[in-house]
C-alpha cells in the first residue's frame, strides 16, 4: 500500500499465476506447459537472431509471423494479430472490443484472468454458471451483453464445445463480439478459425505457449475479420508498438513452420492423457472429459487439497483452485510418460 498509488491500483485484484519453482527436481504439472519444449528449428532460429541486429527495433507489424500464421490457418495476414503472449492479446481485446457498456459474459468457472481485465478496464461482467456436469451451456448466453468470451476447451475443466454450437451462438449474437480462447485447442478440439470467413463477429485467440512448447517466449495471436484485427492494431499502437522482440518473432516463425514437430508432440500429449485417464480410473478418480493438455479430476474419498499437499511432499506439483465449485478437483497437466508414471505411483501410495 502506498499513498502514491492511484485509486485504481488500490482497487485491483491481480491475477495470481501458478507457481514457477526454481529449476530442480520437481515434476511440474501445475501450469499446463508442454513437456516437449520448442521445435529444434525454433531454437536454431532464436540462436541465429541473437546477433548484432538486436540493436535495431523489431518489425512493429511482425509481418513475417503474421504471414506464417496466416499460411498455417489458410487466412490472409490482415486477419491475424500477434502480441506478447495471449494474455496481452486478451488485454487489448477487453479494452478495445468488449468495452461497450453492457456486461461481458463468461463462465463462472473459467480462465481467471477475464475478471481481472474487466476490473482493470472498468468493464461490467456477468458470470454464467456452467451446468452441473461443468459443460458450457451456450443457450444461457443469449441475453443482453457487451461481448462474450470463453475458452474452448474450457479451463480448468478441459471440456470442449462443438463448432456447430459456437456457430449457432454467433448467429444469435450478431451485434456482439464472440471471443473463443483456444489456448488448448491443439490437443483435440475443433478450431473456430474455420468459421472466421462466415462470421464477422468472431475472434479466435491462440497462443504458442502450450501448443508449441514456447510459454517462455511469450507469443499469442488473434484471428478474425480484418476490421476486428484493425481495432486491435489501433489499441496495440496506442500501448506498445513493439510487443514482439526479434528473438520471439524469429522463434515463432520457425515453430509455426515446423508442422511435423507440432503434430508429433501434440499426438504424444493426447496419447499420454488417455493413458493417465485410464490409470486414474483404476485409482477410483472421477475424470472429466478433456480435449486439453490437462485432466480435471476428483477422488471420492480424499480431499483435493490433501492430495495436492501429499504430492508436493513427493516433489510433484499439481493445481488446486479454491473456488467453491471446484475445490474438490485437481487440475493435472499432461507431462512426459515418465513424469506421469511417477505421478501414478505417488497417487497409488496416497489414495491406494
Ligand atoms: C495459458 C492460457 C492463456 C495465456 O497464454 P499466454 O499466451 O501464455 O499468455 C490464455 N487463455 C487461457 C485459457 C490459458 O489457459
GROMACS .gro file of C-alpha atoms and ligand atoms in nm:
model
  367
    1UNK     CA    1   0.000   0.000   0.000
    2UNK     CA    2   0.128   0.342  -0.083
    3UNK     CA    3  -0.019   0.690  -0.092
    4UNK     CA    4   0.137   0.724  -0.436
    5UNK     CA    5  -0.086   0.455  -0.585
    6UNK     CA    6  -0.384   0.578  -0.784
    7UNK     CA    7  -0.729   0.477  -0.650
    8UNK     CA    8  -0.741   0.233  -0.941
    9UNK     CA    9  -0.429   0.049  -0.824
   10UNK     CA   10  -0.570   0.024  -0.472
   11UNK     CA   11  -0.884  -0.141  -0.612
   12UNK     CA   12  -0.710  -0.403  -0.830
   13UNK     CA   13  -0.715  -0.776  -0.751
   14UNK     CA   14  -0.434  -0.902  -0.975
   15UNK     CA   15  -0.421  -1.243  -1.142
   16UNK     CA   16  -0.214  -1.498  -0.949
   17UNK     CA   17  -0.004  -1.715  -1.184
   18UNK     CA   18   0.068  -2.078  -1.098
   19UNK     CA   19   0.387  -2.139  -0.904
   20UNK     CA   20   0.716  -2.142  -1.102
   21UNK     CA   21   0.963  -2.316  -0.869
   22UNK     CA   22   1.336  -2.267  -0.922
   23UNK     CA   23   1.465  -2.533  -1.162
   24UNK     CA   24   1.538  -2.855  -0.981
   25UNK     CA   25   1.395  -3.195  -0.925
   26UNK     CA   26   1.023  -3.114  -0.906
   27UNK     CA   27   0.780  -3.269  -1.150
   28UNK     CA   28   0.586  -2.965  -1.261
   29UNK     CA   29   0.229  -3.049  -1.361
   30UNK     CA   30   0.066  -2.722  -1.247
   31UNK     CA   31   0.067  -2.466  -1.531
   32UNK     CA   32  -0.007  -2.664  -1.848
   33UNK     CA   33   0.332  -2.617  -2.009
   34UNK     CA   34   0.421  -2.856  -2.291
   35UNK     CA   35   0.671  -3.120  -2.167
   36UNK     CA   36   0.840  -3.149  -2.506
   37UNK     CA   37   0.963  -2.792  -2.542
   38UNK     CA   38   1.004  -2.599  -2.865
   39UNK     CA   39   1.087  -2.734  -3.209
   40UNK     CA   40   1.466  -2.760  -3.268
   41UNK     CA   41   1.409  -2.537  -3.572
   42UNK     CA   42   1.268  -2.266  -3.343
   43UNK     CA   43   1.571  -2.285  -3.112
   44UNK     CA   44   1.807  -2.261  -3.410
   45UNK     CA   45   1.620  -1.955  -3.541
   46UNK     CA   46   1.639  -1.786  -3.198
   47UNK     CA   47   2.016  -1.852  -3.181
   48UNK     CA   48   2.057  -1.705  -3.525
   49UNK     CA   49   1.852  -1.397  -3.435
   50UNK     CA   50   2.073  -1.336  -3.129
   51UNK     CA   51   2.305  -1.111  -3.329
   52UNK     CA   52   2.419  -0.753  -3.363
   53UNK     CA   53   2.081  -0.686  -3.526
   54UNK     CA   54   1.940  -0.665  -3.173
   55UNK     CA   55   2.049  -0.300  -3.176
   56UNK     CA   56   1.763  -0.243  -3.421
   57UNK     CA   57   1.396  -0.229  -3.325
   58UNK     CA   58   1.194  -0.530  -3.439
   59UNK     CA   59   0.933  -0.507  -3.716
   60UNK     CA   60   0.642  -0.328  -3.539
   61UNK     CA   61   0.389  -0.517  -3.752
   62UNK     CA   62   0.552  -0.862  -3.704
   63UNK     CA   63   0.488  -0.912  -4.075
   64UNK     CA   64   0.679  -1.241  -4.109
   65UNK     CA   65   0.498  -1.402  -3.816
   66UNK     CA   66   0.155  -1.282  -3.922
   67UNK     CA   67   0.208  -1.425  -4.266
   68UNK     CA   68   0.339  -1.759  -4.125
   69UNK     CA   69   0.028  -1.785  -3.906
   70UNK     CA   70  -0.199  -1.683  -4.194
   71UNK     CA   71  -0.048  -1.956  -4.410
   72UNK     CA   72  -0.084  -2.215  -4.132
   73UNK     CA   73  -0.455  -2.140  -4.097
   74UNK     CA   74  -0.545  -2.057  -4.458
   75UNK     CA   75  -0.619  -1.692  -4.372
   76UNK     CA   76  -0.499  -1.353  -4.501
   77UNK     CA   77  -0.236  -1.162  -4.300
   78UNK     CA   78  -0.486  -0.883  -4.227
   79UNK     CA   79  -0.695  -1.142  -4.040
   80UNK     CA   80  -0.407  -1.205  -3.795
   81UNK     CA   81  -0.295  -1.010  -3.487
   82UNK     CA   82   0.002  -1.101  -3.264
   83UNK     CA   83   0.103  -0.994  -2.916
   84UNK     CA   84   0.331  -1.058  -2.620
   85UNK     CA   85   0.156  -1.377  -2.509
   86UNK     CA   86  -0.217  -1.426  -2.547
   87UNK     CA   87  -0.259  -1.258  -2.209
   88UNK     CA   88  -0.156  -0.930  -2.372
   89UNK     CA   89  -0.375  -1.002  -2.675
   90UNK     CA   90  -0.667  -1.064  -2.437
   91UNK     CA   91  -0.597  -0.734  -2.258
   92UNK     CA   92  -0.630  -0.548  -2.590
   93UNK     CA   93  -0.944  -0.747  -2.674
   94UNK     CA   94  -1.113  -0.650  -2.347
   95UNK     CA   95  -1.003  -0.288  -2.379
   96UNK     CA   96  -1.081  -0.246  -2.747
   97UNK     CA   97  -1.358  -0.488  -2.843
   98UNK     CA   98  -1.550  -0.584  -2.527
   99UNK     CA   99  -1.586  -0.243  -2.364
  100UNK     CA  100  -1.936  -0.137  -2.473
  101UNK     CA  101  -2.133  -0.070  -2.152
  102UNK     CA  102  -2.343  -0.386  -2.132
  103UNK     CA  103  -2.187  -0.669  -1.929
  104UNK     CA  104  -1.940  -0.906  -2.090
  105UNK     CA  105  -2.048  -1.267  -2.039
  106UNK     CA  106  -1.815  -1.552  -1.942
  107UNK     CA  107  -1.849  -1.881  -1.749
  108UNK     CA  108  -1.841  -1.880  -1.367
  109UNK     CA  109  -1.561  -2.135  -1.386
  110UNK     CA  110  -1.305  -2.031  -1.645
  111UNK     CA  111  -0.970  -1.863  -1.703
  112UNK     CA  112  -0.937  -1.635  -1.403
  113UNK     CA  113  -0.768  -1.354  -1.597
  114UNK     CA  114  -1.101  -1.247  -1.755
  115UNK     CA  115  -1.244  -1.080  -1.442
  116UNK     CA  116  -0.904  -0.917  -1.380
  117UNK     CA  117  -0.915  -0.742  -1.720
  118UNK     CA  118  -1.274  -0.635  -1.653
  119UNK     CA  119  -1.156  -0.469  -1.334
  120UNK     CA  120  -0.853  -0.308  -1.498
  121UNK     CA  121  -1.061  -0.158  -1.781
  122UNK     CA  122  -1.384  -0.088  -1.582
  123UNK     CA  123  -1.591  -0.334  -1.783
  124UNK     CA  124  -1.914  -0.474  -1.633
  125UNK     CA  125  -1.933  -0.852  -1.644
  126UNK     CA  126  -2.174  -1.133  -1.570
  127UNK     CA  127  -2.067  -1.488  -1.484
  128UNK     CA  128  -2.284  -1.755  -1.646
  129UNK     CA  129  -2.285  -2.078  -1.441
  130UNK     CA  130  -2.158  -2.395  -1.605
  131UNK     CA  131  -2.405  -2.685  -1.600
  132UNK     CA  132  -2.370  -2.937  -1.316
  133UNK     CA  133  -2.153  -3.155  -1.542
  134UNK     CA  134  -1.924  -2.850  -1.597
  135UNK     CA  135  -2.027  -2.807  -1.961
  136UNK     CA  136  -2.077  -2.455  -2.100
  137UNK     CA  137  -2.449  -2.406  -2.182
  138UNK     CA  138  -2.429  -2.163  -2.474
  139UNK     CA  139  -2.807  -2.107  -2.477
  140UNK     CA  140  -2.760  -1.920  -2.145
  141UNK     CA  141  -2.550  -1.659  -2.327
  142UNK     CA  142  -2.844  -1.545  -2.541
  143UNK     CA  143  -2.911  -1.230  -2.336
  144UNK     CA  144  -2.813  -0.863  -2.345
  145UNK     CA  145  -2.435  -0.839  -2.345
  146UNK     CA  146  -2.134  -0.627  -2.439
  147UNK     CA  147  -1.949  -0.931  -2.573
  148UNK     CA  148  -1.899  -1.299  -2.491
  149UNK     CA  149  -1.576  -1.483  -2.412
  150UNK     CA  150  -1.497  -1.842  -2.320
  151UNK     CA  151  -1.207  -2.081  -2.371
  152UNK     CA  152  -1.264  -2.385  -2.594
  153UNK     CA  153  -1.175  -2.627  -2.445
  154UNK     CA  154  -1.264  -2.450  -2.120
  155UNK     CA  155  -1.003  -2.412  -1.847
  156UNK     CA  156  -0.969  -2.564  -1.594
  157UNK     CA  157  -1.230  -2.825  -1.690
  158UNK     CA  158  -1.091  -2.936  -2.028
  159UNK     CA  159  -1.443  -2.976  -2.173
  160UNK     CA  160  -1.488  -2.868  -2.535
  161UNK     CA  161  -1.784  -2.736  -2.733
  162UNK     CA  162  -1.864  -2.849  -3.087
  163UNK     CA  163  -1.828  -2.598  -3.371
  164UNK     CA  164  -2.198  -2.607  -3.461
  165UNK     CA  165  -2.282  -2.489  -3.108
  166UNK     CA  166  -2.041  -2.197  -3.144
  167UNK     CA  167  -2.181  -2.115  -3.490
  168UNK     CA  168  -2.531  -2.101  -3.350
  169UNK     CA  169  -2.419  -1.860  -3.074
  170UNK     CA  170  -2.251  -1.642  -3.341
  171UNK     CA  171  -2.581  -1.626  -3.531
  172UNK     CA  172  -2.780  -1.543  -3.218
  173UNK     CA  173  -2.548  -1.255  -3.119
  174UNK     CA  174  -2.474  -1.070  -3.446
  175UNK     CA  175  -2.413  -0.740  -3.263
  176UNK     CA  176  -2.162  -0.883  -3.013
  177UNK     CA  177  -1.804  -0.989  -3.050
  178UNK     CA  178  -1.776  -1.356  -2.952
  179UNK     CA  179  -1.422  -1.442  -2.841
  180UNK     CA  180  -1.313  -1.807  -2.841
  181UNK     CA  181  -0.991  -1.853  -2.642
  182UNK     CA  182  -0.820  -2.155  -2.800
  183UNK     CA  183  -0.517  -2.188  -2.571
  184UNK     CA  184  -0.571  -2.568  -2.569
  185UNK     CA  185  -0.746  -2.644  -2.899
  186UNK     CA  186  -0.434  -2.812  -3.041
  187UNK     CA  187  -0.494  -3.104  -2.804
  188UNK     CA  188  -0.817  -3.227  -2.952
  189UNK     CA  189  -1.093  -2.967  -3.002
  190UNK     CA  190  -1.212  -2.828  -3.337
  191UNK     CA  191  -1.081  -2.477  -3.406
  192UNK     CA  192  -1.332  -2.198  -3.469
  193UNK     CA  193  -1.081  -2.048  -3.714
  194UNK     CA  194  -1.281  -2.246  -3.972
  195UNK     CA  195  -1.578  -2.011  -3.907
  196UNK     CA  196  -1.395  -1.679  -3.948
  197UNK     CA  197  -1.483  -1.613  -4.311
  198UNK     CA  198  -1.851  -1.673  -4.233
  199UNK     CA  199  -1.892  -1.466  -3.912
  200UNK     CA  200  -1.755  -1.112  -3.881
  201UNK     CA  201  -1.829  -1.109  -3.505
  202UNK     CA  202  -1.592  -1.399  -3.427
  203UNK     CA  203  -1.246  -1.353  -3.279
  204UNK     CA  204  -1.029  -1.658  -3.206
  205UNK     CA  205  -0.734  -1.630  -2.966
  206UNK     CA  206  -0.443  -1.875  -2.971
  207UNK     CA  207  -0.100  -1.897  -2.809
  208UNK     CA  208   0.225  -2.080  -2.880
  209UNK     CA  209   0.272  -2.128  -2.503
  210UNK     CA  210   0.109  -2.468  -2.474
  211UNK     CA  211   0.068  -2.596  -2.831
  212UNK     CA  212   0.428  -2.520  -2.936
  213UNK     CA  213   0.613  -2.552  -2.605
  214UNK     CA  214   0.701  -2.181  -2.604
  215UNK     CA  215   0.550  -2.037  -2.285
  216UNK     CA  216   0.883  -1.868  -2.213
  217UNK     CA  217   0.890  -1.681  -2.547
  218UNK     CA  218   0.554  -1.502  -2.495
  219UNK     CA  219   0.376  -1.523  -2.830
  220UNK     CA  220  -0.003  -1.505  -2.862
  221UNK     CA  221  -0.230  -1.431  -3.157
  222UNK     CA  222  -0.584  -1.344  -3.260
  223UNK     CA  223  -0.766  -1.438  -3.580
  224UNK     CA  224  -1.077  -1.269  -3.714
  225UNK     CA  225  -1.235  -1.036  -3.962
  226UNK     CA  226  -0.989  -0.767  -4.081
  227UNK     CA  227  -1.193  -0.489  -3.914
  228UNK     CA  228  -1.169  -0.657  -3.573
  229UNK     CA  229  -0.794  -0.706  -3.625
  230UNK     CA  230  -0.760  -0.341  -3.727
  231UNK     CA  231  -0.921  -0.239  -3.396
  232UNK     CA  232  -0.665  -0.447  -3.205
  233UNK     CA  233  -0.379  -0.291  -3.403
  234UNK     CA  234  -0.507   0.055  -3.307
  235UNK     CA  235  -0.502  -0.043  -2.939
  236UNK     CA  236  -0.156  -0.203  -2.971
  237UNK     CA  237  -0.015   0.109  -3.136
  238UNK     CA  238  -0.155   0.319  -2.851
  239UNK     CA  239   0.019   0.100  -2.593
  240UNK     CA  240   0.341  -0.066  -2.722
  241UNK     CA  241   0.434  -0.065  -3.091
  242UNK     CA  242   0.688  -0.347  -3.050
  243UNK     CA  243   0.524  -0.617  -2.838
  244UNK     CA  244   0.726  -0.898  -3.001
  245UNK     CA  245   1.103  -0.876  -2.992
  246UNK     CA  246   1.336  -1.006  -3.267
  247UNK     CA  247   1.403  -1.337  -3.090
  248UNK     CA  248   1.032  -1.402  -3.036
  249UNK     CA  249   0.943  -1.326  -3.397
  250UNK     CA  250   1.222  -1.548  -3.534
  251UNK     CA  251   1.146  -1.837  -3.298
  252UNK     CA  252   0.772  -1.819  -3.354
  253UNK     CA  253   0.802  -1.811  -3.736
  254UNK     CA  254   1.018  -2.126  -3.727
  255UNK     CA  255   0.793  -2.300  -3.473
  256UNK     CA  256   0.479  -2.235  -3.678
  257UNK     CA  257   0.653  -2.359  -3.995
  258UNK     CA  258   0.755  -2.687  -3.828
  259UNK     CA  259   0.418  -2.857  -3.859
  260UNK     CA  260   0.564  -3.208  -3.823
  261UNK     CA  261   0.707  -3.135  -3.479
  262UNK     CA  262   0.379  -2.972  -3.371
  263UNK     CA  263   0.176  -3.272  -3.486
  264UNK     CA  264   0.418  -3.522  -3.332
  265UNK     CA  265   0.428  -3.355  -2.990
  266UNK     CA  266   0.055  -3.290  -2.960
  267UNK     CA  267  -0.017  -3.653  -3.059
  268UNK     CA  268   0.218  -3.767  -2.780
  269UNK     CA  269   0.044  -3.539  -2.527
  270UNK     CA  270  -0.301  -3.669  -2.629
  271UNK     CA  271  -0.188  -4.033  -2.606
  272UNK     CA  272  -0.035  -3.974  -2.259
  273UNK     CA  273  -0.356  -3.802  -2.148
  274UNK     CA  274  -0.563  -4.110  -2.229
  275UNK     CA  275  -0.309  -4.337  -2.058
  276UNK     CA  276  -0.325  -4.117  -1.745
  277UNK     CA  277  -0.706  -4.115  -1.762
  278UNK     CA  278  -0.712  -4.495  -1.751
  279UNK     CA  279  -0.463  -4.512  -1.463
  280UNK     CA  280  -0.657  -4.255  -1.259
  281UNK     CA  281  -0.977  -4.451  -1.319
  282UNK     CA  282  -0.804  -4.756  -1.166
  283UNK     CA  283  -0.736  -4.545  -0.857
  284UNK     CA  284  -1.112  -4.456  -0.835
  285UNK     CA  285  -1.068  -4.095  -0.954
  286UNK     CA  286  -1.353  -3.930  -1.143
  287UNK     CA  287  -1.202  -3.771  -1.455
  288UNK     CA  288  -1.384  -3.511  -1.667
  289UNK     CA  289  -1.373  -3.550  -2.046
  290UNK     CA  290  -1.073  -3.347  -2.170
  291UNK     CA  291  -0.972  -3.209  -2.509
  292UNK     CA  292  -0.681  -3.021  -2.348
  293UNK     CA  293  -0.331  -3.097  -2.218
  294UNK     CA  294  -0.460  -3.147  -1.865
  295UNK     CA  295  -0.715  -3.354  -1.674
  296UNK     CA  296  -0.960  -3.222  -1.414
  297UNK     CA  297  -1.004  -3.493  -1.154
  298UNK     CA  298  -1.172  -3.568  -0.824
  299UNK     CA  299  -1.138  -3.851  -0.573
  300UNK     CA  300  -1.446  -3.970  -0.380
  301UNK     CA  301  -1.258  -4.033  -0.054
  302UNK     CA  302  -0.964  -3.793  -0.043
  303UNK     CA  303  -0.988  -3.412  -0.037
  304UNK     CA  304  -0.820  -3.247  -0.334
  305UNK     CA  305  -0.616  -3.010  -0.116
  306UNK     CA  306  -0.480  -3.302   0.086
  307UNK     CA  307  -0.382  -3.495  -0.226
  308UNK     CA  308  -0.208  -3.185  -0.366
  309UNK     CA  309  -0.018  -3.142  -0.037
  310UNK     CA  310   0.087  -3.508  -0.027
  311UNK     CA  311   0.206  -3.488  -0.390
  312UNK     CA  312   0.408  -3.179  -0.310
  313UNK     CA  313   0.587  -3.367  -0.033
  314UNK     CA  314   0.689  -3.608  -0.308
  315UNK     CA  315   0.807  -3.316  -0.528
  316UNK     CA  316   0.512  -3.327  -0.767
  317UNK     CA  317   0.315  -3.005  -0.818
  318UNK     CA  318  -0.044  -3.001  -0.949
  319UNK     CA  319  -0.301  -2.717  -0.938
  320UNK     CA  320  -0.579  -2.687  -0.682
  321UNK     CA  321  -0.828  -2.400  -0.714
  322UNK     CA  322  -1.006  -2.275  -0.405
  323UNK     CA  323  -1.333  -2.187  -0.581
  324UNK     CA  324  -1.648  -2.325  -0.411
  325UNK     CA  325  -1.747  -2.526  -0.719
  326UNK     CA  326  -1.401  -2.663  -0.795
  327UNK     CA  327  -1.238  -2.709  -0.454
  328UNK     CA  328  -1.284  -3.087  -0.476
  329UNK     CA  329  -1.087  -3.108  -0.801
  330UNK     CA  330  -0.725  -3.111  -0.909
  331UNK     CA  331  -0.601  -2.997  -1.247
  332UNK     CA  332  -0.314  -3.214  -1.365
  333UNK     CA  333  -0.101  -3.110  -1.662
  334UNK     CA  334  -0.001  -3.386  -1.904
  335UNK     CA  335   0.375  -3.434  -1.869
  336UNK     CA  336   0.603  -3.693  -2.026
  337UNK     CA  337   0.512  -4.058  -1.975
  338UNK     CA  338   0.799  -4.090  -1.725
  339UNK     CA  339   0.665  -3.794  -1.524
  340UNK     CA  340   0.314  -3.938  -1.533
  341UNK     CA  341   0.446  -4.277  -1.416
  342UNK     CA  342   0.594  -4.105  -1.110
  343UNK     CA  343   0.262  -3.927  -1.054
  344UNK     CA  344   0.063  -4.250  -1.080
  345UNK     CA  345   0.298  -4.425  -0.839
  346UNK     CA  346   0.272  -4.138  -0.588
  347UNK     CA  347  -0.108  -4.127  -0.617
  348UNK     CA  348  -0.120  -4.502  -0.564
  349UNK     CA  349   0.063  -4.452  -0.233
  350UNK     CA  350  -0.160  -4.157  -0.133
  351UNK     CA  351  -0.509  -4.288  -0.219
  352UNK     CA  352  -0.448  -4.659  -0.283
  353LIG     C1  353  -0.245  -2.024  -2.072
  353LIG     C2  354  -0.370  -1.951  -2.112
  353LIG     C3  355  -0.366  -1.823  -2.167
  353LIG     C4  356  -0.239  -1.740  -2.170
  353LIG     O1  357  -0.144  -1.784  -2.251
  353LIG     P1  358  -0.014  -1.697  -2.281
  353LIG     O2  359  -0.012  -1.689  -2.429
  353LIG     O3  360   0.098  -1.775  -2.225
  353LIG     O4  361  -0.029  -1.561  -2.218
  353LIG     C5  362  -0.483  -1.767  -2.212
  353LIG     N1  363  -0.601  -1.829  -2.200
  353LIG     C6  364  -0.610  -1.950  -2.143
  353LIG     C7  365  -0.743  -2.015  -2.131
  353LIG     C8  366  -0.495  -2.014  -2.096
  353LIG     O5  367  -0.505  -2.131  -2.034
   0.00000   0.00000   0.00000
